[in-house]
Amino acid sequence: MEEEFVDRILASYKGERNELVPILQEVQENLGYLPEKAMIDIARFLGVPGSHVYSVASFYAQFRTLPLGKTRVAVCRGTACHIRGAPLILHEIEDAIHLKEGETSGDLEYTLETVACIGCCALAPCIKVNMDVAGDMTPEKAKELFKGNGNSNGGNRGE
Amino acid sequence: MANNRCSVLVCQGTGCVSGGSEHIYNALKDELESSGHDEGISVKRTGCHGFCQQGPMIVVEPRGVFYTKVKTDDVPDIIKSVLPGGKSLDRLFYRDPVSEKAVTHYHDIPFYIKQERTILKYCGYIDPEEINDYTEIGGYAALRKAITWMTPEGVITEVKNSGIRGLGGAGFPAGRKWESCRNAPGDVKYVVCNADEGDPGAFQDRSVMEGNPHSVIEGMIIAAYAIGADKGFIYVRAEYPLAVNRLKTAIEQARQEGLLGDNILDSDFSFDMEIFQGAGAFVCGESTALVRSIEGKRGMPKAMPRPRTTEEGLWNKPTLLNNVKTFANIPLIITNGAGWFARRGTEKSKGTAVFSLTGKVVNCGLIEVPMGATLRKIIYDIGGGIPGGKSLKAVQTGGPSGGCLPAEMIDIPVDFDSLAEAGSIMGSGGLVVMDEGTCMVDVARYFLDFNRRESCGQCIPCRLGTRQMFEILDDITKGKGRPGDIDLLDRLSKSIKRSSICGLGKTAPNPVITTLRYFRDEYDAHIRDMRCPAGVCSMK
């Protein structure tokens, strides 16, 4: 099924080298991450070495080579968020869902990450849960948001 | 729109959307339709009003009644209020934070009165997904004027005479850049809009793209006409999905209207553009890194000496690269003339500056002031001062490449040269206010952490130097500072500045240099007395 996806995506491109980033973005959007096999297929399609595809995929923060959790929690670490308490929010969420920054839970329920800036600085500190932004966070609100969530049986993996 | 008795404008910027304004917009539409009173009343979505902290926001035109912190539950009452005989809703008015008095109208709110909005003028008034809204306010008239009545050289002269400087941060005169790109030999040239707004704490480019995407597109088309390009790219951060969607819609509409594509407005001039989504690398704001990123490579800057991007850019062709706000200004300059633009600002910095005003300030949001306005005006008159009776400690501009200026410097004018003289930079427009509860060593640590993470790794001074600086700062904030750390930071700053190959590295030590210059006592307190005066660092 993954292969079908990748083939279908590649079919809409011309095979030019400058299409690499958009291809990686589309594949990741559909599969949630970039499996090794997909990167090899993309390399073959563009006529470049696999190492080139991996070098680009590993350069940009957006790309990931491991699967993501169903719920993606991103804590903004922009300047406005930082001085209004983002580190405290991150700690609270780490405790609530038993994950460290950059980790995905073993059952693929949660991924916890930080992002450079969501651009909602007037509502700092803010977090993003999947596509939704929640602003004016406090440690209490964060705790409430993730109450009773997260797995406590370990087996987390890092990025 | 002209026949409407009233319009209910619902802000759909990222900030208000996070507060549920999409649901409010839909509920208003549904409720109005089912009530059967929709005659003469229109519900419109708009881009960012700028006062994001008070969102979701609604403005009822023509009177400009201003509602803040609206919830979906308020929809039935809002509908009643716009029907004949309806009364405005007192509970949703903005309240002055000091006097607690209700302010009923948009144009009476101090946050807005003290601003001078030109680029942002129509953000918040027009529907960014409707090209007709843009043409109704005079949109694309500048393009028509340029193509029909002006030569490419004439356009460049106008831009040069306006004195506009690139609003991405460095402030290079835009007209001169355009001219050198036009004069660069080659048949194929490109126009690229740098919308890779990577500074944490800045969202002004995002708001312009979300609120008035056609203004950016029009500016780019005019630039293409001036330099002789037939292809353009908008390089947008992937973190801005709403901006990407609005731009996509706008480009499609412009194509349908014959404003993009072959023989634009029945002339010989052809130009088209596409969106390229960045993939999350701060360094790609640097011109050569951005170019490599579009080419499908790792976004690593080219080492000096190298030809300018205007001579050798995308695929080694002459490429004009400007920031979102620079392009958004172009239609205004062409329509109103260089003299109109040059009337605002200071001798060497013309026009207006757009800032994301955030941090420890009462009114957070997006503001626009003439170049040369003082920090005092921005923070106190527009921003409403510092909340909680605390006092101002510092102002940070220019993001991770900029610096922190102390409260004593609050009367310096904000323009490219004054900020540079003070040790900071204009940057792309982040302005973060810090109060006595902010630890300046922690702030320096924060920015070095950012720069360390974002270093592309290509050159050693930046890759290892920022890491060393971060580790020293991290130790200081944990009570493990050593005598001599400050000298070491100073020496590292100098060598990183001198020997890094790109702008990211050369400016990476700035947050440390300015905090050392103006807040040395805080460093001393951490290292010598094992104490964080602001009470931020745990010191263990």
Short mmCIF file of N, CA, C and O in Angstrom, two decimals, chain B residues 311-374:
data_model
loop_
_atom_site.label_atom_id
_atom_site.label_comp_id
_atom_site.label_asym_id
_atom_site.label_seq_id
_atom_site.Cartn_x
_atom_site.Cartn_y
_atom_site.Cartn_z
N GLU B 311 23.09 38.39 -9.98
CA GLU B 311 23.80 37.97 -11.18
C GLU B 311 23.75 36.46 -11.40
O GLU B 311 23.55 35.99 -12.51
N GLU B 312 23.94 35.73 -10.31
CA GLU B 312 23.90 34.27 -10.40
C GLU B 312 23.06 33.72 -9.26
O GLU B 312 23.54 33.53 -8.16
N GLY B 313 21.79 33.47 -9.54
CA GLY B 313 20.89 32.97 -8.51
C GLY B 313 20.39 31.59 -8.84
O GLY B 313 21.17 30.66 -9.04
N LEU B 314 19.06 31.48 -8.96
CA LEU B 314 18.45 30.20 -9.29
C LEU B 314 19.02 29.63 -10.58
O LEU B 314 19.05 30.32 -11.60
N TRP B 315 19.46 28.41 -10.56
CA TRP B 315 20.05 27.74 -11.72
C TRP B 315 21.07 28.64 -12.41
O TRP B 315 21.16 28.70 -13.64
N ASN B 316 21.80 29.39 -11.58
CA ASN B 316 22.85 30.30 -12.02
C ASN B 316 22.36 31.44 -12.93
O ASN B 316 23.13 32.05 -13.64
N LYS B 317 21.05 31.71 -12.89
CA LYS B 317 20.52 32.82 -13.68
C LYS B 317 20.30 34.02 -12.75
O LYS B 317 20.11 33.86 -11.55
N PRO B 318 20.30 35.22 -13.32
CA PRO B 318 20.04 36.41 -12.50
C PRO B 318 18.69 36.29 -11.78
O PRO B 318 17.68 35.94 -12.40
N THR B 319 18.69 36.54 -10.47
CA THR B 319 17.49 36.32 -9.67
C THR B 319 17.27 37.49 -8.73
O THR B 319 18.19 37.90 -8.03
N LEU B 320 16.05 38.03 -8.76
CA LEU B 320 15.69 39.11 -7.85
C LEU B 320 14.97 38.53 -6.64
O LEU B 320 13.92 37.92 -6.78
N LEU B 321 15.57 38.73 -5.48
CA LEU B 321 14.99 38.18 -4.26
C LEU B 321 14.63 39.33 -3.33
O LEU B 321 15.48 40.12 -2.95
N ASN B 322 13.34 39.44 -3.00
CA ASN B 322 12.89 40.45 -2.04
C ASN B 322 11.93 39.83 -1.04
O ASN B 322 11.34 38.78 -1.28
N ASN B 323 11.77 40.54 0.07
CA ASN B 323 10.87 40.08 1.14
C ASN B 323 9.40 40.38 0.79
O ASN B 323 9.10 41.23 -0.06
N VAL B 324 8.50 39.69 1.47
CA VAL B 324 7.05 39.85 1.29
C VAL B 324 6.62 41.32 1.35
O VAL B 324 5.90 41.81 0.48
N LYS B 325 7.07 42.02 2.39
CA LYS B 325 6.60 43.39 2.61
C LYS B 325 7.18 44.35 1.56
O LYS B 325 6.54 45.33 1.19
N THR B 326 8.40 44.05 1.10
CA THR B 326 8.97 44.88 0.04
C THR B 326 8.06 44.80 -1.20
O THR B 326 7.68 45.82 -1.77
N PHE B 327 7.68 43.58 -1.59
CA PHE B 327 6.81 43.42 -2.76
C PHE B 327 5.44 44.06 -2.51
O PHE B 327 4.87 44.68 -3.40
N ALA B 328 4.92 43.93 -1.29
CA ALA B 328 3.59 44.48 -0.99
C ALA B 328 3.58 46.00 -1.11
O ALA B 328 2.54 46.61 -1.35
N ASN B 329 4.74 46.63 -0.94
CA ASN B 329 4.84 48.09 -1.06
C ASN B 329 4.86 48.57 -2.51
O ASN B 329 4.51 49.72 -2.78
N ILE B 330 5.29 47.69 -3.42
CA ILE B 330 5.51 48.12 -4.80
C ILE B 330 4.25 48.68 -5.48
O ILE B 330 4.30 49.77 -6.07
N PRO B 331 3.09 47.97 -5.39
CA PRO B 331 1.91 48.55 -6.04
C PRO B 331 1.57 49.94 -5.50
O PRO B 331 1.16 50.82 -6.26
N LEU B 332 1.80 50.16 -4.19
CA LEU B 332 1.49 51.46 -3.60
C LEU B 332 2.43 52.54 -4.16
O LEU B 332 2.00 53.66 -4.43
N ILE B 333 3.70 52.17 -4.35
CA ILE B 333 4.67 53.13 -4.88
C ILE B 333 4.33 53.48 -6.33
O ILE B 333 4.36 54.65 -6.72
N ILE B 334 3.97 52.46 -7.11
CA ILE B 334 3.65 52.72 -8.53
C ILE B 334 2.37 53.54 -8.66
O ILE B 334 2.28 54.47 -9.45
N THR B 335 1.36 53.19 -7.86
CA THR B 335 0.09 53.92 -7.94
C THR B 335 0.22 55.35 -7.44
O THR B 335 -0.22 56.29 -8.08
N ASN B 336 0.85 55.53 -6.26
CA ASN B 336 0.86 56.84 -5.62
C ASN B 336 2.09 57.66 -5.92
O ASN B 336 2.15 58.83 -5.59
N GLY B 337 3.10 57.02 -6.50
CA GLY B 337 4.32 57.74 -6.83
C GLY B 337 5.38 57.64 -5.75
O GLY B 337 5.07 57.44 -4.57
N ALA B 338 6.64 57.79 -6.20
CA ALA B 338 7.77 57.67 -5.28
C ALA B 338 7.70 58.73 -4.18
O ALA B 338 8.04 58.47 -3.02
N GLY B 339 7.23 59.93 -4.54
CA GLY B 339 7.18 61.02 -3.57
C GLY B 339 6.26 60.70 -2.40
O GLY B 339 6.57 61.00 -1.25
N TRP B 340 5.14 60.09 -2.70
CA TRP B 340 4.18 59.70 -1.66
C TRP B 340 4.85 58.76 -0.66
O TRP B 340 4.73 58.92 0.55
N PHE B 341 5.59 57.80 -1.17
CA PHE B 341 6.24 56.82 -0.30
C PHE B 341 7.32 57.49 0.55
O PHE B 341 7.44 57.25 1.74
N ALA B 342 8.12 58.34 -0.12
CA ALA B 342 9.28 58.93 0.54
C ALA B 342 8.90 59.96 1.60
O ALA B 342 9.72 60.37 2.40
N ARG B 343 7.62 60.38 1.60
CA ARG B 343 7.18 61.34 2.61
C ARG B 343 7.26 60.76 4.02
O ARG B 343 7.47 61.46 4.99
N ARG B 344 7.06 59.44 4.13
CA ARG B 344 7.12 58.80 5.45
C ARG B 344 8.53 58.36 5.75
O ARG B 344 9.29 58.03 4.86
N GLY B 345 8.85 58.31 7.02
CA GLY B 345 10.13 57.76 7.41
C GLY B 345 11.20 58.80 7.66
O GLY B 345 10.91 59.99 7.76
N THR B 346 12.44 58.34 7.75
CA THR B 346 13.56 59.22 8.04
C THR B 346 14.36 59.46 6.76
O THR B 346 14.00 58.95 5.70
N GLU B 347 15.45 60.18 6.90
CA GLU B 347 16.21 60.55 5.73
C GLU B 347 16.70 59.32 4.97
O GLU B 347 16.65 59.25 3.75
N LYS B 348 17.19 58.35 5.74
CA LYS B 348 17.78 57.18 5.07
C LYS B 348 16.90 55.93 5.10
O LYS B 348 17.23 54.93 4.47
N SER B 349 15.84 55.94 5.88
CA SER B 349 14.91 54.80 5.91
C SER B 349 13.52 55.32 5.60
O SER B 349 12.90 55.97 6.43
N LYS B 350 13.08 55.08 4.38
CA LYS B 350 11.79 55.62 3.96
C LYS B 350 10.66 54.63 4.22
O LYS B 350 10.88 53.43 4.36
N GLY B 351 9.46 55.17 4.21
CA GLY B 351 8.28 54.31 4.31
C GLY B 351 7.95 53.91 5.73
O GLY B 351 8.29 54.60 6.69
N THR B 352 7.29 52.77 5.84
CA THR B 352 6.84 52.32 7.15
C THR B 352 7.55 51.03 7.54
O THR B 352 8.17 50.37 6.72
N ALA B 353 7.44 50.71 8.82
CA ALA B 353 7.97 49.44 9.32
C ALA B 353 6.81 48.67 9.94
O ALA B 353 5.98 49.26 10.64
N VAL B 354 6.75 47.40 9.64
CA VAL B 354 5.72 46.55 10.22
C VAL B 354 6.37 45.68 11.29
O VAL B 354 7.41 45.07 11.04
N PHE B 355 5.79 45.67 12.46
CA PHE B 355 6.37 44.87 13.54
C PHE B 355 5.35 43.90 14.13
O PHE B 355 4.16 44.21 14.22
N SER B 356 5.85 42.76 14.55
CA SER B 356 5.06 41.88 15.40
C SER B 356 5.44 42.27 16.82
O SER B 356 6.54 42.01 17.27
N LEU B 357 4.52 42.94 17.50
CA LEU B 357 4.78 43.42 18.85
C LEU B 357 4.32 42.36 19.84
O LEU B 357 3.12 42.08 19.94
N THR B 358 5.26 41.74 20.53
CA THR B 358 4.89 40.63 21.41
C THR B 358 5.70 40.67 22.70
O THR B 358 6.54 41.54 22.89
N GLY B 359 5.45 39.71 23.54
CA GLY B 359 6.18 39.60 24.80
C GLY B 359 5.41 40.23 25.94
O GLY B 359 4.18 40.15 26.00
N LYS B 360 6.15 40.91 26.84
CA LYS B 360 5.53 41.45 28.05
C LYS B 360 5.00 42.86 27.78
O LYS B 360 5.53 43.85 28.27
N VAL B 361 3.96 42.92 26.98
CA VAL B 361 3.36 44.20 26.63
C VAL B 361 1.84 44.02 26.62
O VAL B 361 1.36 42.93 26.33
N VAL B 362 1.12 45.09 27.01
CA VAL B 362 -0.33 44.95 27.19
C VAL B 362 -1.02 44.57 25.88
O VAL B 362 -1.77 43.61 25.82
N ASN B 363 -0.77 45.35 24.82
CA ASN B 363 -1.41 45.05 23.53
C ASN B 363 -0.43 44.35 22.60
O ASN B 363 0.45 44.98 22.04
N CYS B 364 -0.61 43.06 22.44
CA CYS B 364 0.23 42.34 21.50
C CYS B 364 -0.43 42.36 20.14
O CYS B 364 -1.65 42.39 20.04
N GLY B 365 0.35 42.33 19.10
CA GLY B 365 -0.24 42.22 17.77
C GLY B 365 0.65 42.77 16.70
O GLY B 365 1.84 42.99 16.89
N LEU B 366 0.02 42.98 15.55
CA LEU B 366 0.74 43.40 14.37
C LEU B 366 0.57 44.90 14.21
O LEU B 366 -0.55 45.40 14.21
N ILE B 367 1.69 45.64 14.09
CA ILE B 367 1.57 47.09 14.00
C ILE B 367 2.38 47.63 12.83
O ILE B 367 3.30 47.00 12.36
N GLU B 368 1.99 48.81 12.39
CA GLU B 368 2.74 49.48 11.33
C GLU B 368 2.92 50.94 11.69
O GLU B 368 1.96 51.63 12.04
N VAL B 369 4.17 51.39 11.67
CA VAL B 369 4.48 52.78 12.01
C VAL B 369 5.46 53.33 10.98
O VAL B 369 6.14 52.56 10.32
N PRO B 370 5.54 54.66 10.85
CA PRO B 370 6.55 55.21 9.94
C PRO B 370 7.94 54.86 10.47
O PRO B 370 8.14 54.82 11.68
N MET B 371 8.88 54.63 9.57
CA MET B 371 10.27 54.43 9.98
C MET B 371 10.69 55.62 10.82
O MET B 371 10.36 56.77 10.49
N GLY B 372 11.40 55.36 11.89
CA GLY B 372 11.87 56.45 12.72
C GLY B 372 11.00 56.70 13.95
O GLY B 372 11.34 57.54 14.79
N ALA B 373 9.87 56.01 14.06
CA ALA B 373 9.05 56.11 15.28
C ALA B 373 9.91 55.60 16.43
O ALA B 373 10.77 54.74 16.25
N THR B 374 9.71 56.13 17.62
CA THR B 374 10.56 55.69 18.73
C THR B 374 10.01 54.40 19.34
O THR B 374 8.82 54.08 19.21
#
